[in-house]
Short mmCIF file of C-alpha atoms in Angstrom, two decimals:
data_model
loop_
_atom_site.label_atom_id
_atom_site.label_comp_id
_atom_site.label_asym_id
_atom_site.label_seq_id
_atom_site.Cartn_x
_atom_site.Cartn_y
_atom_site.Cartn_z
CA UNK A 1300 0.00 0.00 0.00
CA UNK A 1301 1.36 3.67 -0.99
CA UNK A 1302 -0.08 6.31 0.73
CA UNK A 1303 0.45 9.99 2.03
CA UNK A 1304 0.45 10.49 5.76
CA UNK A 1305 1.16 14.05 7.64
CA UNK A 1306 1.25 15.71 10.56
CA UNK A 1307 0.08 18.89 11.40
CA UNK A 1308 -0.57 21.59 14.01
CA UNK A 1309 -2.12 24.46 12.27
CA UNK A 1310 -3.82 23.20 9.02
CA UNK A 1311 -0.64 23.79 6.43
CA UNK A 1312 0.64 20.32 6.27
CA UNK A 1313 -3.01 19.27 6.24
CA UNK A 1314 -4.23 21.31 2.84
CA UNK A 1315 -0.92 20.24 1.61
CA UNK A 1316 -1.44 16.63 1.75
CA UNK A 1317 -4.82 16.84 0.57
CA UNK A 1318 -3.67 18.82 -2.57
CA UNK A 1319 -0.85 15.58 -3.30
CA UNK A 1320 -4.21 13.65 -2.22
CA UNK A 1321 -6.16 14.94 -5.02
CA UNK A 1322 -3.31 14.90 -7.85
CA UNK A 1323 -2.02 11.70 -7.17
CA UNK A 1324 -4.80 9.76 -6.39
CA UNK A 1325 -2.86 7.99 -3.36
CA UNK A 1326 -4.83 7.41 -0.37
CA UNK A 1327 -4.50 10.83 2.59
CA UNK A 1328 -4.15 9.71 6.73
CA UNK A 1329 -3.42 11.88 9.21
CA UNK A 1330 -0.68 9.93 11.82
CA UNK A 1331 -2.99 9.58 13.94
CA UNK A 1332 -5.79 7.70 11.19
CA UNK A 1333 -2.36 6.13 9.43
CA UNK A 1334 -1.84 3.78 12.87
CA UNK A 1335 -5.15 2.16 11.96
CA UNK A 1336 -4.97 2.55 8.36
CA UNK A 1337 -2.12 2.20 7.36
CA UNK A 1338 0.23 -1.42 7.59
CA UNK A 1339 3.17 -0.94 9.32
CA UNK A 1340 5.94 -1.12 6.57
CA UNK A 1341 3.84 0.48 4.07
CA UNK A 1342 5.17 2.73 1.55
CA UNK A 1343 4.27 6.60 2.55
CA UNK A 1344 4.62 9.84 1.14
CA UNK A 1345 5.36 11.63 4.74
CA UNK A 1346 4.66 15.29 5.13
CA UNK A 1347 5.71 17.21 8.78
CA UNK A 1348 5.68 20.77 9.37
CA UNK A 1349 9.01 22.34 10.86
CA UNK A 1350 10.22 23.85 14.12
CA UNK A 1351 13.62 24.66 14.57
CA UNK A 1352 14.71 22.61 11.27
CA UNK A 1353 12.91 19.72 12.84
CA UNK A 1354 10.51 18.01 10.83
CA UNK A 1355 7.69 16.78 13.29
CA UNK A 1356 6.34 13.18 13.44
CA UNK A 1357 9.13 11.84 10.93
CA UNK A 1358 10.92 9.86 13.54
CA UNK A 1359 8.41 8.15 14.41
CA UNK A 1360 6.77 7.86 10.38
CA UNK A 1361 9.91 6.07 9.77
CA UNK A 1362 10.16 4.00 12.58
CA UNK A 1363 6.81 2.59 11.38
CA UNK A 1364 6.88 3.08 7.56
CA UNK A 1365 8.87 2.64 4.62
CA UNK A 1366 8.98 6.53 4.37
CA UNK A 1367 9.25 7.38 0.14
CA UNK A 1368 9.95 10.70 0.57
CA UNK A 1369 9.56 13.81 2.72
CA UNK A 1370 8.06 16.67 2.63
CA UNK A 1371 8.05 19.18 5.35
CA UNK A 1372 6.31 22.46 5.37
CA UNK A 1373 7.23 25.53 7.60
CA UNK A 1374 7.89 29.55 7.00
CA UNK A 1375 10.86 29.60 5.13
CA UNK A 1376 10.58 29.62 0.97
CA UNK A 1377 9.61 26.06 -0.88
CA UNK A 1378 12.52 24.33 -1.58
CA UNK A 1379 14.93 26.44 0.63
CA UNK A 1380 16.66 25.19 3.62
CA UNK A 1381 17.14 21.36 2.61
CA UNK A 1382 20.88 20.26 3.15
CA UNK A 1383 19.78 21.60 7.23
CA UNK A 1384 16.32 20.00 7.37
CA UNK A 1385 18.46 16.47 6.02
CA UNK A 1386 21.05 17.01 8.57
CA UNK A 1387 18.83 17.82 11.22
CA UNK A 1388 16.21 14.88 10.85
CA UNK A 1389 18.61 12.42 9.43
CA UNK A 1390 16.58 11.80 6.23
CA UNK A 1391 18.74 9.30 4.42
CA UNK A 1392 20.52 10.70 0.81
CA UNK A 1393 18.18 8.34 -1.09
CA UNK A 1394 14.80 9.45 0.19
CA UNK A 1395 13.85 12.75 -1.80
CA UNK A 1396 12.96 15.60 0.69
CA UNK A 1397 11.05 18.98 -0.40
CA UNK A 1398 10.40 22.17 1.57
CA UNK A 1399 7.02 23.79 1.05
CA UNK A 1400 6.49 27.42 2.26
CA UNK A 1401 3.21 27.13 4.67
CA UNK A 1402 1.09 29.51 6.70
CA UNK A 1403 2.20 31.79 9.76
CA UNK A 1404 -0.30 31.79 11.90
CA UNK A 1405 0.29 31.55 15.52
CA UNK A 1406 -3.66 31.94 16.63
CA UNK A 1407 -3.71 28.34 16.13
CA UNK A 1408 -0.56 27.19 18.29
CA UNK A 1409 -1.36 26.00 21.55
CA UNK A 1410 1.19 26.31 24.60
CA UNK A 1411 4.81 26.47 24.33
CA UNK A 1412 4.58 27.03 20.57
CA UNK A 1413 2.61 30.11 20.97
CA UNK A 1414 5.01 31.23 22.99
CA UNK A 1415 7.74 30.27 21.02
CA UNK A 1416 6.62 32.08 17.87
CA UNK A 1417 5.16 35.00 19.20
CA UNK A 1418 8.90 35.63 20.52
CA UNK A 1419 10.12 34.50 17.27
CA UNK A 1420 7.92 36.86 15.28
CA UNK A 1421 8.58 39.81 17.53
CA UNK A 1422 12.56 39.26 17.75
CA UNK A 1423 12.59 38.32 13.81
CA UNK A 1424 9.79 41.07 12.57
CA UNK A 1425 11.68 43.92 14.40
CA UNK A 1426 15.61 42.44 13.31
CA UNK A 1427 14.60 42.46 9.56
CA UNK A 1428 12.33 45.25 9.28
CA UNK A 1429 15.80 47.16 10.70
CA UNK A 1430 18.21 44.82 8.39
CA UNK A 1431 18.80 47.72 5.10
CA UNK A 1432 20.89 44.65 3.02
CA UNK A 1433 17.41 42.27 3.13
CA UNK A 1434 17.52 39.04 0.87
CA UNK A 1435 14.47 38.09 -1.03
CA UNK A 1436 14.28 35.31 1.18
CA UNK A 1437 13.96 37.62 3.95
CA UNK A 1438 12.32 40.19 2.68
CA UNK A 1439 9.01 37.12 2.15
CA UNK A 1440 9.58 35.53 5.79
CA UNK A 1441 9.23 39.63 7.30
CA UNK A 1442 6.07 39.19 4.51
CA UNK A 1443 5.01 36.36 6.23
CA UNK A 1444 5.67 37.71 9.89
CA UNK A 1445 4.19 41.14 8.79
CA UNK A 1446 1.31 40.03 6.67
CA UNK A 1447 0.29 36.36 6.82
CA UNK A 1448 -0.91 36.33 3.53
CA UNK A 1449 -2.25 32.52 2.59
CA UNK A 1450 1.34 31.14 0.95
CA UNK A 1451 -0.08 27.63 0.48
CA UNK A 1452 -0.63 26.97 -3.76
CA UNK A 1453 -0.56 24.12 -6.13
CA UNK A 1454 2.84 25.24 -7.75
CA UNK A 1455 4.40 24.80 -4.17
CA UNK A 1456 4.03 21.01 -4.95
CA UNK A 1457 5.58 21.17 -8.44
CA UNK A 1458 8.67 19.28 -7.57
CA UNK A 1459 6.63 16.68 -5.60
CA UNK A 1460 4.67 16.11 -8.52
CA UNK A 1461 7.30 15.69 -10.35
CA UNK A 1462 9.39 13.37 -8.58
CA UNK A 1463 6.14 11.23 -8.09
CA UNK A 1464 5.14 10.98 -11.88
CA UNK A 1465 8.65 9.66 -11.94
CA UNK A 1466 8.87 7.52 -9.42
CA UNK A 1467 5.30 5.83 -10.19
CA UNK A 1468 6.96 4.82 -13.62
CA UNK A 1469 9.74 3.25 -12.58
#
């Protein structure tokens, strides 16, 4: 059994899945639904969202699963910030990882990851909105700290889809 199983905390990963849902036709769990759902062993498209570089739930999706490949969705720019995100989460060389830019929205954190953003956001907001040499990459996470515009959209998923129509015909 393939299928695509995420984690998520404020609805990013979520919509995300359920977009590679929709185009790939593979079957969508949350972890939770995946224990019950899915055999352990299975083949899974694994999707976590990030804090501090750490992709959450994938220690434990690969413990259980044959994880395919990783995707892992938090503020900074799709497909930015991979060769730390690898290191960090010790995603093996041969299982394809992607980044996906997702939503900041701390309203839906609970607890210590309020907290932790809200900090984050003020310390971050007020360092690059005073930073005159800004990268583009910086300039969209003040954006996202500033604005919260909705970031998540199909073409996000482009190299997902891409890799996958590959992979299926091999």
């Amino acid at each position: 059994m393939k299928a695509i199983v995420y984690t998520s905390n404020t609805g990013s990963t979520a919509r995300y899945a359920a977009m590679l849902g929709q185009e790939t036709g593979l079957p969508v769990y949350s972890m939770d639904e995946a224990k019950r759902a899915v055999p352990a062993g299975a083949e899974v498209l694994y999707l976590g969202w990030l804090m501090a570089s750490g992709i959450k739930g994938y220690a434990k999706a690969a413990k259980r699963y044959h994880v395919w490949a990783v995707c892992a969705v938090g503020m900074g720019s799709t497909g930015s910030q991979l060769e730390l995100v690898r290191e960090k989460n010790a995603v093996p060389a041969e299982v394809p990882l992607f980044t996906l830019q997702g939503n900041l929205d701390a309203s839906k954190l609970r607890g210590v990851y309020q907290l932790m953003i809200s900090i984050m956001m003020k310390s971050a907001g007020k360092g690059l909105s005073e930073k005159p040499d800004r990268t583009p990459e910086e300039d969209d996470l003040l954006d996202a700290i500033q604005n919260r515009r909705d970031r998540i959209c199909p073409e996000n998923l482009t190299a997902v889809l891409d890799w996958y129509r590959t992979a299926e015909k091999q």
